[in-house]
Amino acid sequence: MSEVFEGYERQYCELSANLSRKCNSAALLPNGEQKNQQVSEIKAGLDDADVLIRKMDLEARSLQPSLKAMLLAKLREYKSDLNKLKREVKKLTSANSTQTAHEELLEAGLADAHAASANQRERMVMSTERLDQSSDRIRESRRAALETEELGVSILEDLHQQRETLLHSHKKLHGVDDAIDKSKKVLTSMSRTITRNKWIVGSIIAALVLAIIVILYFKLFH
């Protein structure tokens, strides 16, 4: 709780108790100078109490909503007690009991109307604060949803690019496989040609060797 509010509250409680005792004491006095003087002192005390009530009201309204509501409820009780003291003072100073009763009813009605109006204003303020908080949460949710959507679109674009890259790489690998197959066929054909050529050359050499042997045979033995 606010220390400033507590200070005003202590002063008001002490002043209220003192005024209540003075009202009880003045009610026992006969009409005269002493009673009038005491009533004047009570009225001055009531003015001081009004000042303290206003100070507590201003301090309470500057606090957080949860604490403010509690302090304003307590403040309404103090205002009600102060109005009772004011009515008692009016009883002391009024000679016409009918007029006094009428003023009491009127003041009570005004006090109740003021309290009802204050309650309604507090409820409106609290409702407005709740609406503002709800609007802030909705805006935050929408912002988070937009960020999530943007992130999802970015991920989908990255996946699409990766898919295109993989398809392109697959096409390249397929082309390399075709080239390797063609190279294998060429190498196989070349190997066969070389083998065939070896056999031909070997056959020619063998024929030449055989021819040389035959020629030498005829020369040596004939």
mmCIF file with all atom_site columns, C-alpha atoms in Angstrom:
data_model
loop_
_atom_site.group_PDB
_atom_site.id
_atom_site.type_symbol
_atom_site.label_atom_id
_atom_site.label_alt_id
_atom_site.label_comp_id
_atom_site.label_asym_id
_atom_site.label_entity_id
_atom_site.label_seq_id
_atom_site.pdbx_PDB_ins_code
_atom_site.Cartn_x
_atom_site.Cartn_y
_atom_site.Cartn_z
_atom_site.occupancy
_atom_site.B_iso_or_equiv
_atom_site.pdbx_formal_charge
_atom_site.auth_seq_id
_atom_site.auth_comp_id
_atom_site.auth_asym_id
_atom_site.auth_atom_id
_atom_site.pdbx_PDB_model_num
ATOM 1   C CA . MET A 1 1   ? 0.000   0.000   0.000    1.00 0.00 ? 1   MET A CA 1
ATOM 2   C CA . SER A 1 2   ? 1.141   3.607   -0.624   1.00 0.00 ? 2   SER A CA 1
ATOM 3   C CA . GLU A 1 3   ? 2.938   5.149   2.354    1.00 0.00 ? 3   GLU A CA 1
ATOM 4   C CA . VAL A 1 4   ? 1.479   8.554   1.446    1.00 0.00 ? 4   VAL A CA 1
ATOM 5   C CA . PHE A 1 5   ? -2.055  7.155   1.538    1.00 0.00 ? 5   PHE A CA 1
ATOM 6   C CA . GLU A 1 6   ? -1.381  5.446   4.876    1.00 0.00 ? 6   GLU A CA 1
ATOM 7   C CA . GLY A 1 7   ? -0.151  8.761   6.325    1.00 0.00 ? 7   GLY A CA 1
ATOM 8   C CA . TYR A 1 8   ? -3.306  10.578  5.230    1.00 0.00 ? 8   TYR A CA 1
ATOM 9   C CA . GLU A 1 9   ? -5.399  7.664   6.505    1.00 0.00 ? 9   GLU A CA 1
ATOM 10  C CA . ARG A 1 10  ? -3.862  7.816   10.000   1.00 0.00 ? 10  ARG A CA 1
ATOM 11  C CA . GLN A 1 11  ? -4.476  11.566  10.184   1.00 0.00 ? 11  GLN A CA 1
ATOM 12  C CA . TYR A 1 12  ? -8.072  11.151  9.038    1.00 0.00 ? 12  TYR A CA 1
ATOM 13  C CA . CYS A 1 13  ? -8.832  8.321   11.487   1.00 0.00 ? 13  CYS A CA 1
ATOM 14  C CA . GLU A 1 14  ? -7.465  10.347  14.415   1.00 0.00 ? 14  GLU A CA 1
ATOM 15  C CA . LEU A 1 15  ? -9.360  13.452  13.291   1.00 0.00 ? 15  LEU A CA 1
ATOM 16  C CA . SER A 1 16  ? -12.591 11.498  12.727   1.00 0.00 ? 16  SER A CA 1
ATOM 17  C CA . ALA A 1 17  ? -12.444 9.890   16.176   1.00 0.00 ? 17  ALA A CA 1
ATOM 18  C CA . ASN A 1 18  ? -11.807 13.304  17.778   1.00 0.00 ? 18  ASN A CA 1
ATOM 19  C CA . LEU A 1 19  ? -14.720 14.901  15.883   1.00 0.00 ? 19  LEU A CA 1
ATOM 20  C CA . SER A 1 20  ? -17.037 12.051  16.878   1.00 0.00 ? 20  SER A CA 1
ATOM 21  C CA . ARG A 1 21  ? -16.172 12.579  20.564   1.00 0.00 ? 21  ARG A CA 1
ATOM 22  C CA . LYS A 1 22  ? -16.730 16.321  20.240   1.00 0.00 ? 22  LYS A CA 1
ATOM 23  C CA . CYS A 1 23  ? -20.130 15.770  18.580   1.00 0.00 ? 23  CYS A CA 1
ATOM 24  C CA . ASN A 1 24  ? -21.222 13.499  21.401   1.00 0.00 ? 24  ASN A CA 1
ATOM 25  C CA . SER A 1 25  ? -19.994 16.015  23.946   1.00 0.00 ? 25  SER A CA 1
ATOM 26  C CA . ALA A 1 26  ? -21.672 18.977  22.208   1.00 0.00 ? 26  ALA A CA 1
ATOM 27  C CA . ALA A 1 27  ? -24.987 17.131  22.035   1.00 0.00 ? 27  ALA A CA 1
ATOM 28  C CA . LEU A 1 28  ? -25.044 17.088  25.852   1.00 0.00 ? 28  LEU A CA 1
ATOM 29  C CA . LEU A 1 29  ? -24.404 20.828  26.191   1.00 0.00 ? 29  LEU A CA 1
ATOM 30  C CA . PRO A 1 30  ? -27.234 23.328  26.498   1.00 0.00 ? 30  PRO A CA 1
ATOM 31  C CA . ASN A 1 31  ? -27.663 25.982  23.828   1.00 0.00 ? 31  ASN A CA 1
ATOM 32  C CA . GLY A 1 32  ? -25.194 28.764  24.433   1.00 0.00 ? 32  GLY A CA 1
ATOM 33  C CA . GLU A 1 33  ? -21.760 30.201  23.693   1.00 0.00 ? 33  GLU A CA 1
ATOM 34  C CA . GLN A 1 34  ? -19.858 27.075  24.746   1.00 0.00 ? 34  GLN A CA 1
ATOM 35  C CA . LYS A 1 35  ? -21.934 24.832  22.471   1.00 0.00 ? 35  LYS A CA 1
ATOM 36  C CA . ASN A 1 36  ? -21.594 27.256  19.547   1.00 0.00 ? 36  ASN A CA 1
ATOM 37  C CA . GLN A 1 37  ? -17.810 27.417  20.030   1.00 0.00 ? 37  GLN A CA 1
ATOM 38  C CA . GLN A 1 38  ? -17.548 23.623  20.084   1.00 0.00 ? 38  GLN A CA 1
ATOM 39  C CA . VAL A 1 39  ? -19.718 23.347  16.972   1.00 0.00 ? 39  VAL A CA 1
ATOM 40  C CA . SER A 1 40  ? -17.414 25.838  15.212   1.00 0.00 ? 40  SER A CA 1
ATOM 41  C CA . GLU A 1 41  ? -14.404 23.711  16.141   1.00 0.00 ? 41  GLU A CA 1
ATOM 42  C CA . ILE A 1 42  ? -16.179 20.621  14.813   1.00 0.00 ? 42  ILE A CA 1
ATOM 43  C CA . LYS A 1 43  ? -16.961 22.382  11.515   1.00 0.00 ? 43  LYS A CA 1
ATOM 44  C CA . ALA A 1 44  ? -13.295 23.389  11.135   1.00 0.00 ? 44  ALA A CA 1
ATOM 45  C CA . GLY A 1 45  ? -12.326 19.777  11.805   1.00 0.00 ? 45  GLY A CA 1
ATOM 46  C CA . LEU A 1 46  ? -14.805 18.630  9.150    1.00 0.00 ? 46  LEU A CA 1
ATOM 47  C CA . ASP A 1 47  ? -13.124 20.948  6.617    1.00 0.00 ? 47  ASP A CA 1
ATOM 48  C CA . ASP A 1 48  ? -9.755  19.427  7.486    1.00 0.00 ? 48  ASP A CA 1
ATOM 49  C CA . ALA A 1 49  ? -11.284 15.958  7.107    1.00 0.00 ? 49  ALA A CA 1
ATOM 50  C CA . ASP A 1 50  ? -12.602 16.915  3.652    1.00 0.00 ? 50  ASP A CA 1
ATOM 51  C CA . VAL A 1 51  ? -9.092  18.002  2.639    1.00 0.00 ? 51  VAL A CA 1
ATOM 52  C CA . LEU A 1 52  ? -7.653  14.667  3.815    1.00 0.00 ? 52  LEU A CA 1
ATOM 53  C CA . ILE A 1 53  ? -10.381 12.763  1.918    1.00 0.00 ? 53  ILE A CA 1
ATOM 54  C CA . ARG A 1 54  ? -9.516  14.628  -1.288   1.00 0.00 ? 54  ARG A CA 1
ATOM 55  C CA . LYS A 1 55  ? -5.811  13.945  -0.795   1.00 0.00 ? 55  LYS A CA 1
ATOM 56  C CA . MET A 1 56  ? -6.461  10.230  -0.255   1.00 0.00 ? 56  MET A CA 1
ATOM 57  C CA . ASP A 1 57  ? -8.697  10.161  -3.351   1.00 0.00 ? 57  ASP A CA 1
ATOM 58  C CA . LEU A 1 58  ? -5.996  11.736  -5.531   1.00 0.00 ? 58  LEU A CA 1
ATOM 59  C CA . GLU A 1 59  ? -3.316  9.411   -4.154   1.00 0.00 ? 59  GLU A CA 1
ATOM 60  C CA . ALA A 1 60  ? -5.491  6.292   -4.620   1.00 0.00 ? 60  ALA A CA 1
ATOM 61  C CA . ARG A 1 61  ? -6.302  7.155   -8.247   1.00 0.00 ? 61  ARG A CA 1
ATOM 62  C CA . SER A 1 62  ? -2.594  7.459   -9.076   1.00 0.00 ? 62  SER A CA 1
ATOM 63  C CA . LEU A 1 63  ? -1.874  3.844   -8.066   1.00 0.00 ? 63  LEU A CA 1
ATOM 64  C CA . GLN A 1 64  ? -2.185  0.544   -9.931   1.00 0.00 ? 64  GLN A CA 1
ATOM 65  C CA . PRO A 1 65  ? -5.759  -0.580  -10.828  1.00 0.00 ? 65  PRO A CA 1
ATOM 66  C CA . SER A 1 66  ? -5.902  -3.507  -8.380   1.00 0.00 ? 66  SER A CA 1
ATOM 67  C CA . LEU A 1 67  ? -4.662  -1.413  -5.433   1.00 0.00 ? 67  LEU A CA 1
ATOM 68  C CA . LYS A 1 68  ? -6.683  1.608   -6.544   1.00 0.00 ? 68  LYS A CA 1
ATOM 69  C CA . ALA A 1 69  ? -9.976  -0.302  -6.428   1.00 0.00 ? 69  ALA A CA 1
ATOM 70  C CA . MET A 1 70  ? -9.316  -1.507  -2.882   1.00 0.00 ? 70  MET A CA 1
ATOM 71  C CA . LEU A 1 71  ? -8.343  1.960   -1.611   1.00 0.00 ? 71  LEU A CA 1
ATOM 72  C CA . LEU A 1 72  ? -11.298 3.672   -3.287   1.00 0.00 ? 72  LEU A CA 1
ATOM 73  C CA . ALA A 1 73  ? -13.662 1.186   -1.636   1.00 0.00 ? 73  ALA A CA 1
ATOM 74  C CA . LYS A 1 74  ? -12.123 2.038   1.741    1.00 0.00 ? 74  LYS A CA 1
ATOM 75  C CA . LEU A 1 75  ? -12.331 5.728   0.861    1.00 0.00 ? 75  LEU A CA 1
ATOM 76  C CA . ARG A 1 76  ? -16.080 5.438   0.202    1.00 0.00 ? 76  ARG A CA 1
ATOM 77  C CA . GLU A 1 77  ? -16.510 4.153   3.772    1.00 0.00 ? 77  GLU A CA 1
ATOM 78  C CA . TYR A 1 78  ? -14.576 7.143   5.106    1.00 0.00 ? 78  TYR A CA 1
ATOM 79  C CA . LYS A 1 79  ? -16.737 9.503   3.041    1.00 0.00 ? 79  LYS A CA 1
ATOM 80  C CA . SER A 1 80  ? -19.854 7.837   4.413    1.00 0.00 ? 80  SER A CA 1
ATOM 81  C CA . ASP A 1 81  ? -18.572 8.242   7.988    1.00 0.00 ? 81  ASP A CA 1
ATOM 82  C CA . LEU A 1 82  ? -17.715 11.869  7.328    1.00 0.00 ? 82  LEU A CA 1
ATOM 83  C CA . ASN A 1 83  ? -21.200 12.520  5.938    1.00 0.00 ? 83  ASN A CA 1
ATOM 84  C CA . LYS A 1 84  ? -22.674 11.034  9.109    1.00 0.00 ? 84  LYS A CA 1
ATOM 85  C CA . LEU A 1 85  ? -20.589 13.452  11.189   1.00 0.00 ? 85  LEU A CA 1
ATOM 86  C CA . LYS A 1 86  ? -21.752 16.334  9.035    1.00 0.00 ? 86  LYS A CA 1
ATOM 87  C CA . ARG A 1 87  ? -25.373 15.317  9.554    1.00 0.00 ? 87  ARG A CA 1
ATOM 88  C CA . GLU A 1 88  ? -24.834 15.146  13.307   1.00 0.00 ? 88  GLU A CA 1
ATOM 89  C CA . VAL A 1 89  ? -23.377 18.663  13.255   1.00 0.00 ? 89  VAL A CA 1
ATOM 90  C CA . LYS A 1 90  ? -26.374 19.882  11.309   1.00 0.00 ? 90  LYS A CA 1
ATOM 91  C CA . LYS A 1 91  ? -28.625 18.361  13.942   1.00 0.00 ? 91  LYS A CA 1
ATOM 92  C CA . LEU A 1 92  ? -26.751 20.355  16.559   1.00 0.00 ? 92  LEU A CA 1
ATOM 93  C CA . THR A 1 93  ? -27.124 23.645  14.685   1.00 0.00 ? 93  THR A CA 1
ATOM 94  C CA . SER A 1 94  ? -30.645 23.207  13.370   1.00 0.00 ? 94  SER A CA 1
ATOM 95  C CA . ALA A 1 95  ? -33.637 24.391  15.413   1.00 0.00 ? 95  ALA A CA 1
ATOM 96  C CA . ASN A 1 96  ? -36.220 23.000  13.083   1.00 0.00 ? 96  ASN A CA 1
ATOM 97  C CA . SER A 1 97  ? -36.260 19.210  13.370   1.00 0.00 ? 97  SER A CA 1
ATOM 98  C CA . THR A 1 98  ? -38.450 18.823  10.262   1.00 0.00 ? 98  THR A CA 1
ATOM 99  C CA . GLN A 1 99  ? -36.016 20.857  8.168    1.00 0.00 ? 99  GLN A CA 1
ATOM 100 C CA . THR A 1 100 ? -33.144 18.849  9.613    1.00 0.00 ? 100 THR A CA 1
ATOM 101 C CA . ALA A 1 101 ? -34.789 15.552  8.643    1.00 0.00 ? 101 ALA A CA 1
ATOM 102 C CA . HIS A 1 102 ? -35.440 16.887  5.146    1.00 0.00 ? 102 HIS A CA 1
ATOM 103 C CA . GLU A 1 103 ? -31.809 17.960  4.750    1.00 0.00 ? 103 GLU A CA 1
ATOM 104 C CA . GLU A 1 104 ? -30.615 14.604  6.023    1.00 0.00 ? 104 GLU A CA 1
ATOM 105 C CA . LEU A 1 105 ? -32.700 12.738  3.467    1.00 0.00 ? 105 LEU A CA 1
ATOM 106 C CA . LEU A 1 106 ? -31.555 15.054  0.680    1.00 0.00 ? 106 LEU A CA 1
ATOM 107 C CA . GLU A 1 107 ? -27.883 14.787  1.634    1.00 0.00 ? 107 GLU A CA 1
ATOM 108 C CA . ALA A 1 108 ? -28.127 11.009  2.000    1.00 0.00 ? 108 ALA A CA 1
ATOM 109 C CA . GLY A 1 109 ? -29.676 10.791  -1.468   1.00 0.00 ? 109 GLY A CA 1
ATOM 110 C CA . LEU A 1 110 ? -26.975 13.027  -2.955   1.00 0.00 ? 110 LEU A CA 1
ATOM 111 C CA . ALA A 1 111 ? -24.273 10.988  -1.211   1.00 0.00 ? 111 ALA A CA 1
ATOM 112 C CA . ASP A 1 112 ? -25.737 7.747   -2.524   1.00 0.00 ? 112 ASP A CA 1
ATOM 113 C CA . ALA A 1 113 ? -26.037 9.218   -6.017   1.00 0.00 ? 113 ALA A CA 1
ATOM 114 C CA . HIS A 1 114 ? -22.440 10.466  -5.838   1.00 0.00 ? 114 HIS A CA 1
ATOM 115 C CA . ALA A 1 115 ? -21.244 7.049   -4.638   1.00 0.00 ? 115 ALA A CA 1
ATOM 116 C CA . ALA A 1 116 ? -23.212 5.310   -7.419   1.00 0.00 ? 116 ALA A CA 1
ATOM 117 C CA . SER A 1 117 ? -21.778 7.718   -10.007  1.00 0.00 ? 117 SER A CA 1
ATOM 118 C CA . ALA A 1 118 ? -18.254 7.141   -8.688   1.00 0.00 ? 118 ALA A CA 1
ATOM 119 C CA . ASN A 1 119 ? -18.771 3.371   -8.827   1.00 0.00 ? 119 ASN A CA 1
ATOM 120 C CA . GLN A 1 120 ? -20.055 3.636   -12.378  1.00 0.00 ? 120 GLN A CA 1
ATOM 121 C CA . ARG A 1 121 ? -17.047 5.737   -13.422  1.00 0.00 ? 121 ARG A CA 1
ATOM 122 C CA . GLU A 1 122 ? -14.683 3.235   -11.824  1.00 0.00 ? 122 GLU A CA 1
ATOM 123 C CA . ARG A 1 123 ? -16.388 0.349   -13.638  1.00 0.00 ? 123 ARG A CA 1
ATOM 124 C CA . MET A 1 124 ? -16.183 2.252   -16.931  1.00 0.00 ? 124 MET A CA 1
ATOM 125 C CA . VAL A 1 125 ? -12.486 2.961   -16.396  1.00 0.00 ? 125 VAL A CA 1
ATOM 126 C CA . MET A 1 126 ? -11.786 -0.677  -15.521  1.00 0.00 ? 126 MET A CA 1
ATOM 127 C CA . SER A 1 127 ? -13.803 -1.858  -18.550  1.00 0.00 ? 127 SER A CA 1
ATOM 128 C CA . THR A 1 128 ? -11.887 0.517   -20.796  1.00 0.00 ? 128 THR A CA 1
ATOM 129 C CA . GLU A 1 129 ? -8.591  -0.752  -19.408  1.00 0.00 ? 129 GLU A CA 1
ATOM 130 C CA . ARG A 1 130 ? -9.667  -4.375  -19.981  1.00 0.00 ? 130 ARG A CA 1
ATOM 131 C CA . LEU A 1 131 ? -10.707 -3.525  -23.551  1.00 0.00 ? 131 LEU A CA 1
ATOM 132 C CA . ASP A 1 132 ? -7.362  -1.832  -24.174  1.00 0.00 ? 132 ASP A CA 1
ATOM 133 C CA . GLN A 1 133 ? -5.541  -4.874  -22.820  1.00 0.00 ? 133 GLN A CA 1
ATOM 134 C CA . SER A 1 134 ? -7.644  -7.196  -25.000  1.00 0.00 ? 134 SER A CA 1
ATOM 135 C CA . SER A 1 135 ? -6.951  -5.023  -28.053  1.00 0.00 ? 135 SER A CA 1
ATOM 136 C CA . ASP A 1 136 ? -3.229  -5.120  -27.306  1.00 0.00 ? 136 ASP A CA 1
ATOM 137 C CA . ARG A 1 137 ? -3.330  -8.925  -27.011  1.00 0.00 ? 137 ARG A CA 1
ATOM 138 C CA . ILE A 1 138 ? -5.260  -9.186  -30.304  1.00 0.00 ? 138 ILE A CA 1
ATOM 139 C CA . ARG A 1 139 ? -2.763  -6.931  -32.082  1.00 0.00 ? 139 ARG A CA 1
ATOM 140 C CA . GLU A 1 140 ? 0.118   -8.957  -30.654  1.00 0.00 ? 140 GLU A CA 1
ATOM 141 C CA . SER A 1 141 ? -1.532  -12.203 -31.795  1.00 0.00 ? 141 SER A CA 1
ATOM 142 C CA . ARG A 1 142 ? -2.070  -10.819 -35.293  1.00 0.00 ? 142 ARG A CA 1
ATOM 143 C CA . ARG A 1 143 ? 1.543   -9.660  -35.465  1.00 0.00 ? 143 ARG A CA 1
ATOM 144 C CA . ALA A 1 144 ? 2.766   -13.095 -34.358  1.00 0.00 ? 144 ALA A CA 1
ATOM 145 C CA . ALA A 1 145 ? 0.479   -14.755 -36.948  1.00 0.00 ? 145 ALA A CA 1
ATOM 146 C CA . LEU A 1 146 ? 1.833   -12.515 -39.718  1.00 0.00 ? 146 LEU A CA 1
ATOM 147 C CA . GLU A 1 147 ? 5.407   -13.259 -38.684  1.00 0.00 ? 147 GLU A CA 1
ATOM 148 C CA . THR A 1 148 ? 4.640   -16.983 -38.659  1.00 0.00 ? 148 THR A CA 1
ATOM 149 C CA . GLU A 1 149 ? 3.038   -16.729 -42.096  1.00 0.00 ? 149 GLU A CA 1
ATOM 150 C CA . GLU A 1 150 ? 6.035   -14.848 -43.479  1.00 0.00 ? 150 GLU A CA 1
ATOM 151 C CA . LEU A 1 151 ? 8.360   -17.456 -41.988  1.00 0.00 ? 151 LEU A CA 1
ATOM 152 C CA . GLY A 1 152 ? 6.286   -20.260 -43.553  1.00 0.00 ? 152 GLY A CA 1
ATOM 153 C CA . VAL A 1 153 ? 6.393   -18.588 -46.974  1.00 0.00 ? 153 VAL A CA 1
ATOM 154 C CA . SER A 1 154 ? 10.163  -18.140 -46.665  1.00 0.00 ? 154 SER A CA 1
ATOM 155 C CA . ILE A 1 155 ? 10.604  -21.829 -45.747  1.00 0.00 ? 155 ILE A CA 1
ATOM 156 C CA . LEU A 1 156 ? 8.438   -22.917 -48.697  1.00 0.00 ? 156 LEU A CA 1
ATOM 157 C CA . GLU A 1 157 ? 10.513  -20.771 -51.064  1.00 0.00 ? 157 GLU A CA 1
ATOM 158 C CA . ASP A 1 158 ? 13.723  -22.291 -49.699  1.00 0.00 ? 158 ASP A CA 1
ATOM 159 C CA . LEU A 1 159 ? 12.313  -25.809 -50.123  1.00 0.00 ? 159 LEU A CA 1
ATOM 160 C CA . HIS A 1 160 ? 11.259  -25.009 -53.687  1.00 0.00 ? 160 HIS A CA 1
ATOM 161 C CA . GLN A 1 161 ? 14.741  -23.735 -54.507  1.00 0.00 ? 161 GLN A CA 1
ATOM 162 C CA . GLN A 1 162 ? 16.311  -26.834 -52.954  1.00 0.00 ? 162 GLN A CA 1
ATOM 163 C CA . ARG A 1 163 ? 13.945  -29.042 -55.003  1.00 0.00 ? 163 ARG A CA 1
ATOM 164 C CA . GLU A 1 164 ? 14.928  -27.246 -58.197  1.00 0.00 ? 164 GLU A CA 1
ATOM 165 C CA . THR A 1 165 ? 18.598  -27.668 -57.299  1.00 0.00 ? 165 THR A CA 1
ATOM 166 C CA . LEU A 1 166 ? 18.118  -31.386 -56.624  1.00 0.00 ? 166 LEU A CA 1
ATOM 167 C CA . LEU A 1 167 ? 16.245  -31.873 -59.914  1.00 0.00 ? 167 LEU A CA 1
ATOM 168 C CA . HIS A 1 168 ? 18.983  -30.047 -61.800  1.00 0.00 ? 168 HIS A CA 1
ATOM 169 C CA . SER A 1 169 ? 21.647  -32.156 -60.079  1.00 0.00 ? 169 SER A CA 1
ATOM 170 C CA . HIS A 1 170 ? 19.683  -35.322 -60.909  1.00 0.00 ? 170 HIS A CA 1
ATOM 171 C CA . LYS A 1 171 ? 19.574  -34.331 -64.575  1.00 0.00 ? 171 LYS A CA 1
ATOM 172 C CA . LYS A 1 172 ? 23.322  -33.722 -64.552  1.00 0.00 ? 172 LYS A CA 1
ATOM 173 C CA . LEU A 1 173 ? 23.976  -37.093 -62.903  1.00 0.00 ? 173 LEU A CA 1
ATOM 174 C CA . HIS A 1 174 ? 21.736  -38.790 -65.480  1.00 0.00 ? 174 HIS A CA 1
ATOM 175 C CA . GLY A 1 175 ? 23.764  -37.133 -68.267  1.00 0.00 ? 175 GLY A CA 1
ATOM 176 C CA . VAL A 1 176 ? 27.024  -38.269 -66.631  1.00 0.00 ? 176 VAL A CA 1
ATOM 177 C CA . ASP A 1 177 ? 25.683  -41.838 -66.443  1.00 0.00 ? 177 ASP A CA 1
ATOM 178 C CA . ASP A 1 178 ? 24.843  -41.726 -70.151  1.00 0.00 ? 178 ASP A CA 1
ATOM 179 C CA . ALA A 1 179 ? 28.322  -40.406 -70.952  1.00 0.00 ? 179 ALA A CA 1
ATOM 180 C CA . ILE A 1 180 ? 29.919  -43.143 -68.824  1.00 0.00 ? 180 ILE A CA 1
ATOM 181 C CA . ASP A 1 181 ? 27.860  -45.806 -70.614  1.00 0.00 ? 181 ASP A CA 1
ATOM 182 C CA . LYS A 1 182 ? 28.923  -44.421 -73.986  1.00 0.00 ? 182 LYS A CA 1
ATOM 183 C CA . SER A 1 183 ? 32.561  -44.301 -72.857  1.00 0.00 ? 183 SER A CA 1
ATOM 184 C CA . LYS A 1 184 ? 32.342  -47.941 -71.712  1.00 0.00 ? 184 LYS A CA 1
ATOM 185 C CA . LYS A 1 185 ? 30.951  -48.954 -75.095  1.00 0.00 ? 185 LYS A CA 1
ATOM 186 C CA . VAL A 1 186 ? 33.724  -47.082 -76.931  1.00 0.00 ? 186 VAL A CA 1
ATOM 187 C CA . LEU A 1 187 ? 36.403  -48.580 -74.696  1.00 0.00 ? 187 LEU A CA 1
ATOM 188 C CA . THR A 1 188 ? 34.953  -52.072 -75.180  1.00 0.00 ? 188 THR A CA 1
ATOM 189 C CA . SER A 1 189 ? 34.913  -51.580 -78.951  1.00 0.00 ? 189 SER A CA 1
ATOM 190 C CA . MET A 1 190 ? 38.496  -50.276 -78.927  1.00 0.00 ? 190 MET A CA 1
ATOM 191 C CA . SER A 1 191 ? 39.592  -53.218 -76.773  1.00 0.00 ? 191 SER A CA 1
ATOM 192 C CA . ARG A 1 192 ? 38.050  -55.647 -79.199  1.00 0.00 ? 192 ARG A CA 1
ATOM 193 C CA . THR A 1 193 ? 39.665  -53.868 -82.156  1.00 0.00 ? 193 THR A CA 1
ATOM 194 C CA . ILE A 1 194 ? 43.066  -53.927 -80.458  1.00 0.00 ? 194 ILE A CA 1
ATOM 195 C CA . THR A 1 195 ? 42.693  -57.635 -79.673  1.00 0.00 ? 195 THR A CA 1
ATOM 196 C CA . ARG A 1 196 ? 41.694  -58.347 -83.241  1.00 0.00 ? 196 ARG A CA 1
ATOM 197 C CA . ASN A 1 197 ? 44.610  -56.334 -84.578  1.00 0.00 ? 197 ASN A CA 1
ATOM 198 C CA . LYS A 1 198 ? 46.969  -58.217 -82.279  1.00 0.00 ? 198 LYS A CA 1
ATOM 199 C CA . TRP A 1 199 ? 45.779  -61.499 -83.685  1.00 0.00 ? 199 TRP A CA 1
ATOM 200 C CA . ILE A 1 200 ? 46.193  -60.240 -87.240  1.00 0.00 ? 200 ILE A CA 1
ATOM 201 C CA . VAL A 1 201 ? 49.695  -58.942 -86.594  1.00 0.00 ? 201 VAL A CA 1
ATOM 202 C CA . GLY A 1 202 ? 50.592  -62.172 -84.819  1.00 0.00 ? 202 GLY A CA 1
ATOM 203 C CA . SER A 1 203 ? 49.301  -64.183 -87.755  1.00 0.00 ? 203 SER A CA 1
ATOM 204 C CA . ILE A 1 204 ? 51.296  -62.099 -90.220  1.00 0.00 ? 204 ILE A CA 1
ATOM 205 C CA . ILE A 1 205 ? 54.464  -62.480 -88.156  1.00 0.00 ? 205 ILE A CA 1
ATOM 206 C CA . ALA A 1 206 ? 53.934  -66.200 -87.857  1.00 0.00 ? 206 ALA A CA 1
ATOM 207 C CA . ALA A 1 207 ? 53.418  -66.467 -91.630  1.00 0.00 ? 207 ALA A CA 1
ATOM 208 C CA . LEU A 1 208 ? 56.575  -64.468 -92.299  1.00 0.00 ? 208 LEU A CA 1
ATOM 209 C CA . VAL A 1 209 ? 58.578  -66.593 -89.873  1.00 0.00 ? 209 VAL A CA 1
ATOM 210 C CA . LEU A 1 210 ? 57.245  -69.721 -91.507  1.00 0.00 ? 210 LEU A CA 1
ATOM 211 C CA . ALA A 1 211 ? 58.089  -68.366 -94.949  1.00 0.00 ? 211 ALA A CA 1
ATOM 212 C CA . ILE A 1 212 ? 61.621  -67.511 -93.860  1.00 0.00 ? 212 ILE A CA 1
ATOM 213 C CA . ILE A 1 213 ? 62.087  -70.985 -92.445  1.00 0.00 ? 213 ILE A CA 1
ATOM 214 C CA . VAL A 1 214 ? 60.882  -72.557 -95.676  1.00 0.00 ? 214 VAL A CA 1
ATOM 215 C CA . ILE A 1 215 ? 63.156  -70.389 -97.764  1.00 0.00 ? 215 ILE A CA 1
ATOM 216 C CA . LEU A 1 216 ? 66.149  -71.162 -95.582  1.00 0.00 ? 216 LEU A CA 1
ATOM 217 C CA . TYR A 1 217 ? 65.341  -74.861 -95.719  1.00 0.00 ? 217 TYR A CA 1
ATOM 218 C CA . PHE A 1 218 ? 65.323  -74.918 -99.507  1.00 0.00 ? 218 PHE A CA 1
ATOM 219 C CA . LYS A 1 219 ? 68.513  -72.889 -99.713  1.00 0.00 ? 219 LYS A CA 1
ATOM 220 C CA . LEU A 1 220 ? 70.387  -75.059 -97.245  1.00 0.00 ? 220 LEU A CA 1
ATOM 221 C CA . PHE A 1 221 ? 69.326  -78.452 -98.428  1.00 0.00 ? 221 PHE A CA 1
ATOM 222 C CA . HIS A 1 222 ? 69.052  -77.955 -102.196 1.00 0.00 ? 222 HIS A CA 1
#
